């Protein structure tokens, strides 16, 4: 899916919590930025704690990504929450992709629901299960994915027959989850009739029988008007949808490409931001050092495969060889250091 050449890219600001920087979340993965740009979306990056009213107003759409790394982080506090509300009221588009951290896991609802209550929404610690519409892609471990064609007609979903959404390789983590919304919201994507939601506390202890709030068709994507703008909630993981969406562990972009989520996201972001009337900041370029992860001279190995080849070919001690290798994930999976410019 690519935009027409004549269309100007839609500028989108992606926000994450600053405590995620310790794991290397200091920008958008270069592959993700490139693929989104082909689809007509120009992604920029900042932290909730560092953004400003002026920066928010300068973007047609803002994506609220992973809100925490450690439990107790309240990235969208009362002050920022009020600023986002005013931004949307004046015509901006805001998309929340809660994407719980594997450290915080359940804490995201505690931190976000008091703010979301004012918009008529509530995130649930409930995971969808649907054995008839799930598949696995093995990347050392078997990552599970959920398919649904229960999609309402909307400019955001035009031409999309189905989507694949991420679950995980373990029930001890949360990726796609569900929510409750008031009648002011339009639910665009639900699970199939055979899909039900299950409390995290039960499912993480092996209890797959206990059902949660939804015995059928749990919602995953909903939007609503708010003042002159639009607010959206996509109850899935921002890593799989935005900043690390083409990661090898996530099937090299399986959800985005075979799962139609890149087309969905591009159309959704344009739909949310179509009423924006602001003016870009003079320094709001998405090409700055903090905008694209691993960019700059201090980051010589932004690609893990190149890094591994360098280690094996250049740095392996004489007389030694690799007996076993455990892939721990992305380039960001050990603490970030200023010297490296990224984690790993």
Short mmCIF file of C-alpha atoms in Angstrom, two decimals:
data_model
loop_
_atom_site.label_atom_id
_atom_site.label_comp_id
_atom_site.label_asym_id
_atom_site.label_seq_id
_atom_site.Cartn_x
_atom_site.Cartn_y
_atom_site.Cartn_z
CA UNK A 1 0.00 0.00 0.00
CA UNK A 2 1.44 3.35 -1.09
CA UNK A 3 0.01 6.84 -1.32
CA UNK A 4 -0.34 8.64 -4.64
CA UNK A 5 2.75 10.61 -5.55
CA UNK A 6 0.83 13.90 -5.59
CA UNK A 7 -0.30 13.56 -1.97
CA UNK A 8 1.71 15.40 0.64
CA UNK A 9 2.79 13.12 3.50
CA UNK A 10 0.72 13.48 6.65
CA UNK A 11 2.94 14.57 9.53
CA UNK A 12 2.34 12.50 12.66
CA UNK A 13 3.96 12.92 16.08
CA UNK A 14 4.53 9.68 18.01
CA UNK A 15 4.88 9.99 21.78
CA UNK A 16 6.32 7.43 24.21
CA UNK A 17 7.11 7.56 27.90
CA UNK A 18 10.60 8.77 28.71
CA UNK A 19 11.31 5.79 30.97
CA UNK A 20 11.31 3.58 27.85
CA UNK A 21 14.55 5.29 26.72
CA UNK A 22 16.52 2.97 29.00
CA UNK A 23 15.51 0.14 26.63
CA UNK A 24 16.47 2.14 23.58
CA UNK A 25 13.09 3.54 22.58
CA UNK A 26 14.49 6.86 21.40
CA UNK A 27 12.86 7.01 17.98
CA UNK A 28 11.11 5.20 15.18
CA UNK A 29 12.87 2.22 13.62
CA UNK A 30 14.25 3.30 10.21
CA UNK A 31 12.39 0.53 8.35
CA UNK A 32 9.10 1.51 9.98
CA UNK A 33 9.63 5.16 9.15
CA UNK A 34 10.44 4.27 5.54
CA UNK A 35 7.41 2.03 5.05
CA UNK A 36 5.06 4.55 6.63
CA UNK A 37 6.48 7.28 4.41
CA UNK A 38 5.72 5.15 1.34
CA UNK A 39 2.13 5.03 2.61
CA UNK A 40 2.05 8.82 2.92
CA UNK A 41 2.71 9.13 6.65
CA UNK A 42 5.75 11.05 7.97
CA UNK A 43 6.45 9.89 11.53
CA UNK A 44 8.23 12.02 14.12
CA UNK A 45 9.12 11.07 17.69
CA UNK A 46 9.20 12.64 21.13
CA UNK A 47 8.39 11.82 24.74
CA UNK A 48 5.19 12.68 26.62
CA UNK A 49 7.33 14.35 29.24
CA UNK A 50 9.18 16.56 26.72
CA UNK A 51 6.50 17.60 24.26
CA UNK A 52 4.89 21.04 24.37
CA UNK A 53 1.57 22.61 23.52
CA UNK A 54 3.24 24.26 20.52
CA UNK A 55 4.56 20.93 19.25
CA UNK A 56 1.19 19.20 19.62
CA UNK A 57 -0.57 21.96 17.70
CA UNK A 58 1.95 21.74 14.86
CA UNK A 59 0.99 18.16 13.94
CA UNK A 60 -2.32 17.10 12.34
CA UNK A 61 -2.23 13.83 14.29
CA UNK A 62 -0.53 12.64 17.48
CA UNK A 63 -0.12 8.95 18.35
CA UNK A 64 0.06 8.14 22.05
CA UNK A 65 2.28 5.06 22.08
CA UNK A 66 3.51 2.90 24.94
CA UNK A 67 2.72 4.88 28.09
CA UNK A 68 5.08 3.14 30.47
CA UNK A 69 8.01 0.82 30.93
CA UNK A 70 7.86 0.50 34.72
CA UNK A 71 4.68 0.28 36.78
CA UNK A 72 3.71 3.62 38.29
CA UNK A 73 4.63 5.76 35.29
CA UNK A 74 1.90 8.28 34.56
CA UNK A 75 2.99 9.66 31.22
CA UNK A 76 -0.31 11.40 30.48
CA UNK A 77 -0.72 13.36 33.69
CA UNK A 78 -3.45 15.90 34.41
CA UNK A 79 -1.57 18.75 32.70
CA UNK A 80 -0.71 16.86 29.51
CA UNK A 81 -4.12 15.21 29.44
CA UNK A 82 -5.78 18.64 29.44
CA UNK A 83 -3.44 19.85 26.71
CA UNK A 84 -4.25 16.84 24.52
CA UNK A 85 -7.98 17.42 25.09
CA UNK A 86 -7.64 21.06 23.98
CA UNK A 87 -5.54 20.00 20.98
CA UNK A 88 -8.24 17.56 19.83
CA UNK A 89 -11.05 20.06 20.54
CA UNK A 90 -9.38 22.57 18.25
CA UNK A 91 -9.24 20.11 15.34
CA UNK A 92 -6.31 17.77 15.98
CA UNK A 93 -6.43 14.00 15.78
CA UNK A 94 -5.23 11.79 18.63
CA UNK A 95 -4.77 8.02 18.45
CA UNK A 96 -4.03 6.10 21.64
CA UNK A 97 -2.31 2.74 21.15
CA UNK A 98 -1.85 1.71 24.79
CA UNK A 99 0.56 -1.16 24.07
CA UNK A 100 1.25 -2.26 27.68
CA UNK A 101 4.85 -2.85 28.70
CA UNK A 102 5.98 -6.26 29.83
CA UNK A 103 7.22 -4.61 33.03
CA UNK A 104 4.04 -2.66 33.76
CA UNK A 105 1.63 -5.18 32.17
CA UNK A 106 -1.58 -4.35 34.06
CA UNK A 107 -0.67 -0.90 35.35
CA UNK A 108 -1.54 0.87 32.10
CA UNK A 109 -5.27 0.78 32.89
CA UNK A 110 -4.64 2.30 36.32
CA UNK A 111 -2.74 5.20 34.78
CA UNK A 112 -4.87 5.82 31.67
CA UNK A 113 -8.46 5.05 32.63
CA UNK A 114 -9.02 8.08 34.91
CA UNK A 115 -8.16 10.31 31.93
CA UNK A 116 -10.09 8.21 29.39
CA UNK A 117 -13.22 8.29 31.57
CA UNK A 118 -13.79 11.88 30.49
CA UNK A 119 -13.93 10.70 26.87
CA UNK A 120 -16.33 7.85 27.65
CA UNK A 121 -13.80 5.04 27.34
CA UNK A 122 -12.24 2.40 29.59
CA UNK A 123 -9.39 0.02 28.78
CA UNK A 124 -9.78 -3.55 30.02
CA UNK A 125 -7.09 -5.98 31.17
CA UNK A 126 -8.67 -8.62 28.98
CA UNK A 127 -7.13 -10.56 26.10
CA UNK A 128 -9.02 -11.90 23.09
CA UNK A 129 -9.07 -15.62 22.29
CA UNK A 130 -10.46 -17.15 19.11
CA UNK A 131 -9.01 -20.54 18.19
CA UNK A 132 -10.80 -20.48 14.81
CA UNK A 133 -9.02 -17.28 13.80
CA UNK A 134 -5.52 -17.51 15.22
CA UNK A 135 -2.20 -18.50 13.73
CA UNK A 136 1.40 -18.75 14.87
CA UNK A 137 4.61 -17.48 13.30
CA UNK A 138 7.70 -18.99 14.86
CA UNK A 139 10.55 -16.61 15.58
CA UNK A 140 12.49 -18.87 17.98
CA UNK A 141 9.22 -18.92 19.94
CA UNK A 142 5.73 -19.10 18.43
CA UNK A 143 4.14 -15.65 18.27
CA UNK A 144 0.33 -15.80 18.04
CA UNK A 145 -1.81 -13.56 15.84
CA UNK A 146 -5.55 -12.92 15.74
CA UNK A 147 -7.53 -12.43 12.54
CA UNK A 148 -10.83 -10.59 12.23
CA UNK A 149 -13.00 -9.48 9.34
CA UNK A 150 -15.57 -7.89 11.66
CA UNK A 151 -14.88 -4.41 10.29
CA UNK A 152 -17.36 -1.52 10.03
CA UNK A 153 -17.48 0.71 6.96
CA UNK A 154 -15.56 3.94 7.41
CA UNK A 155 -13.04 6.11 5.56
CA UNK A 156 -10.50 4.56 7.93
CA UNK A 157 -11.33 0.98 6.94
CA UNK A 158 -12.15 1.37 3.26
CA UNK A 159 -10.95 -1.57 1.17
CA UNK A 160 -9.77 -3.60 4.17
CA UNK A 161 -11.35 -7.09 4.22
CA UNK A 162 -9.59 -8.28 7.39
CA UNK A 163 -6.73 -7.51 9.75
CA UNK A 164 -4.24 -9.61 11.68
CA UNK A 165 -3.49 -8.29 15.19
CA UNK A 166 -0.65 -9.34 17.52
CA UNK A 167 -1.18 -11.49 20.59
CA UNK A 168 2.10 -12.90 21.94
CA UNK A 169 4.04 -16.09 22.48
CA UNK A 170 3.00 -16.13 26.15
CA UNK A 171 -0.14 -15.43 28.15
CA UNK A 172 2.02 -13.56 30.67
CA UNK A 173 2.12 -10.49 28.42
CA UNK A 174 -0.49 -8.20 26.91
CA UNK A 175 -0.52 -6.95 23.34
CA UNK A 176 -3.98 -6.77 21.78
CA UNK A 177 -6.60 -6.27 24.49
CA UNK A 178 -10.09 -4.76 24.61
CA UNK A 179 -12.06 -1.84 26.01
CA UNK A 180 -15.47 -0.41 26.82
CA UNK A 181 -16.71 2.72 25.04
CA UNK A 182 -19.85 4.84 25.32
CA UNK A 183 -22.40 5.31 22.55
CA UNK A 184 -20.51 8.44 21.46
CA UNK A 185 -17.88 6.16 19.93
CA UNK A 186 -18.00 4.33 16.62
CA UNK A 187 -16.45 0.87 16.90
CA UNK A 188 -14.61 0.14 13.66
CA UNK A 189 -13.01 -3.25 14.40
CA UNK A 190 -14.25 -6.05 16.64
CA UNK A 191 -13.32 -9.67 17.08
CA UNK A 192 -15.39 -12.27 15.28
CA UNK A 193 -18.53 -13.74 16.83
CA UNK A 194 -16.35 -16.69 17.92
CA UNK A 195 -13.91 -14.34 19.73
CA UNK A 196 -14.24 -13.70 23.48
CA UNK A 197 -12.25 -11.66 25.98
CA UNK A 198 -10.53 -13.20 29.02
CA UNK A 199 -9.22 -11.55 32.20
CA UNK A 200 -5.44 -11.25 32.26
CA UNK A 201 -5.25 -12.50 35.86
CA UNK A 202 -6.98 -15.72 34.85
CA UNK A 203 -5.35 -16.32 31.48
CA UNK A 204 -1.82 -15.61 32.75
CA UNK A 205 -2.29 -18.45 35.25
CA UNK A 206 -3.42 -20.92 32.61
CA UNK A 207 -7.17 -20.43 33.01
CA UNK A 208 -8.42 -20.06 29.43
CA UNK A 209 -12.03 -20.92 30.28
CA UNK A 210 -13.02 -17.90 32.37
CA UNK A 211 -14.50 -15.24 30.14
CA UNK A 212 -14.36 -11.53 30.73
CA UNK A 213 -16.71 -8.71 29.78
CA UNK A 214 -17.18 -9.86 26.18
CA UNK A 215 -18.51 -13.33 25.41
CA UNK A 216 -18.34 -12.36 21.73
CA UNK A 217 -17.02 -9.61 19.45
CA UNK A 218 -14.70 -7.61 21.74
CA UNK A 219 -13.87 -4.16 20.29
CA UNK A 220 -10.31 -3.28 19.28
CA UNK A 221 -10.58 0.00 17.36
CA UNK A 222 -12.98 2.88 18.02
CA UNK A 223 -13.14 6.57 17.14
CA UNK A 224 -15.24 9.54 18.17
CA UNK A 225 -15.59 13.24 17.44
CA UNK A 226 -14.40 15.61 20.15
CA UNK A 227 -14.97 19.30 19.48
CA UNK A 228 -13.54 19.99 16.05
CA UNK A 229 -11.20 16.99 16.10
CA UNK A 230 -11.26 13.23 16.45
CA UNK A 231 -10.05 10.79 19.12
CA UNK A 232 -9.23 7.13 18.46
CA UNK A 233 -8.27 4.13 20.57
CA UNK A 234 -6.59 1.08 19.03
CA UNK A 235 -6.29 -1.43 21.86
CA UNK A 236 -3.18 -3.19 20.66
CA UNK A 237 0.61 -2.83 20.91
CA UNK A 238 2.32 0.25 19.48
CA UNK A 239 5.55 -1.67 18.96
CA UNK A 240 3.78 -3.97 16.49
CA UNK A 241 1.92 -1.11 14.80
CA UNK A 242 4.42 1.74 14.77
CA UNK A 243 7.94 1.99 16.12
CA UNK A 244 9.12 -1.63 15.70
CA UNK A 245 6.45 -2.91 13.32
CA UNK A 246 8.89 -4.57 10.87
CA UNK A 247 10.94 -6.28 13.58
CA UNK A 248 12.01 -9.83 12.76
CA UNK A 249 10.28 -11.15 15.88
CA UNK A 250 7.01 -9.62 14.64
CA UNK A 251 7.14 -11.57 11.40
CA UNK A 252 9.04 -8.87 9.50
CA UNK A 253 5.95 -6.69 9.38
CA UNK A 254 3.36 -9.48 9.15
CA UNK A 255 0.54 -7.43 10.69
CA UNK A 256 1.41 -4.38 8.63
CA UNK A 257 1.65 -6.08 5.25
CA UNK A 258 -0.19 -9.42 5.09
CA UNK A 259 -2.44 -8.23 7.93
CA UNK A 260 -3.44 -4.96 6.19
CA UNK A 261 -2.52 -2.83 9.19
CA UNK A 262 -0.29 -0.38 7.29
CA UNK A 263 -3.20 0.51 5.02
CA UNK A 264 -5.49 0.67 8.03
CA UNK A 265 -3.14 2.93 9.98
CA UNK A 266 -2.54 5.28 7.03
CA UNK A 267 -6.26 5.69 6.38
CA UNK A 268 -7.07 5.95 10.08
CA UNK A 269 -4.49 8.67 10.69
CA UNK A 270 -5.74 10.69 7.73
CA UNK A 271 -9.31 10.31 8.95
CA UNK A 272 -8.41 11.47 12.46
CA UNK A 273 -6.42 14.47 11.24
CA UNK A 274 -8.59 15.78 8.41
CA UNK A 275 -9.97 18.73 10.45
CA UNK A 276 -6.59 20.05 11.58
CA UNK A 277 -5.93 23.71 10.67
CA UNK A 278 -2.62 24.31 12.44
CA UNK A 279 0.80 25.43 11.25
CA UNK A 280 3.98 23.28 11.36
CA UNK A 281 6.75 24.53 13.61
CA UNK A 282 9.85 25.82 11.85
CA UNK A 283 11.96 23.11 13.54
CA UNK A 284 9.40 20.31 13.32
CA UNK A 285 11.38 18.26 10.80
CA UNK A 286 11.12 14.50 11.28
CA UNK A 287 14.75 14.03 10.25
CA UNK A 288 16.40 15.21 13.45
CA UNK A 289 18.67 13.04 15.58
CA UNK A 290 15.96 12.17 18.07
CA UNK A 291 13.40 11.35 15.39
CA UNK A 292 14.73 8.11 13.87
CA UNK A 293 16.16 5.46 16.11
CA UNK A 294 19.81 4.57 15.62
CA UNK A 295 20.46 7.49 13.27
CA UNK A 296 23.83 9.25 13.31
CA UNK A 297 27.53 8.47 13.19
CA UNK A 298 27.55 7.11 16.73
CA UNK A 299 25.27 4.22 15.65
CA UNK A 300 27.29 2.08 13.19
CA UNK A 301 25.13 -1.06 13.61
CA UNK A 302 21.47 -0.12 13.29
CA UNK A 303 20.79 -3.53 11.74
CA UNK A 304 21.22 -6.54 14.02
CA UNK A 305 22.18 -8.92 11.22
CA UNK A 306 25.07 -6.63 10.23
CA UNK A 307 26.12 -6.41 13.87
CA UNK A 308 26.15 -10.20 14.21
CA UNK A 309 28.12 -10.60 10.97
CA UNK A 310 30.68 -8.08 12.22
CA UNK A 311 31.07 -9.94 15.54
CA UNK A 312 31.50 -13.32 13.86
CA UNK A 313 33.81 -12.13 11.09
CA UNK A 314 35.93 -9.52 12.86
CA UNK A 315 35.76 -9.91 16.64
CA UNK A 316 35.52 -13.63 17.29
CA UNK A 317 38.67 -14.79 19.17
CA UNK A 318 40.94 -17.21 17.35
CA UNK A 319 40.29 -20.82 18.27
CA UNK A 320 36.71 -20.10 19.36
CA UNK A 321 33.40 -20.52 17.63
CA UNK A 322 29.75 -19.95 18.47
CA UNK A 323 28.12 -23.02 19.93
CA UNK A 324 24.72 -21.50 20.63
CA UNK A 325 23.08 -18.13 20.13
CA UNK A 326 19.98 -16.84 21.89
CA UNK A 327 18.20 -14.01 20.09
CA UNK A 328 17.03 -11.64 22.82
CA UNK A 329 15.07 -9.34 20.52
CA UNK A 330 15.71 -5.94 19.02
CA UNK A 331 18.69 -3.64 18.93
CA UNK A 332 17.06 -1.93 21.89
CA UNK A 333 17.08 -4.84 24.32
CA UNK A 334 19.90 -3.78 26.60
CA UNK A 335 20.05 -0.36 28.24
CA UNK A 336 20.63 2.61 25.98
CA UNK A 337 23.99 4.35 26.21
CA UNK A 338 24.94 7.72 24.81
CA UNK A 339 28.18 6.27 23.44
CA UNK A 340 26.35 3.66 21.35
CA UNK A 341 23.41 5.85 20.46
CA UNK A 342 21.09 2.86 20.92
CA UNK A 343 20.68 -0.25 23.01
CA UNK A 344 21.80 -3.84 22.29
#
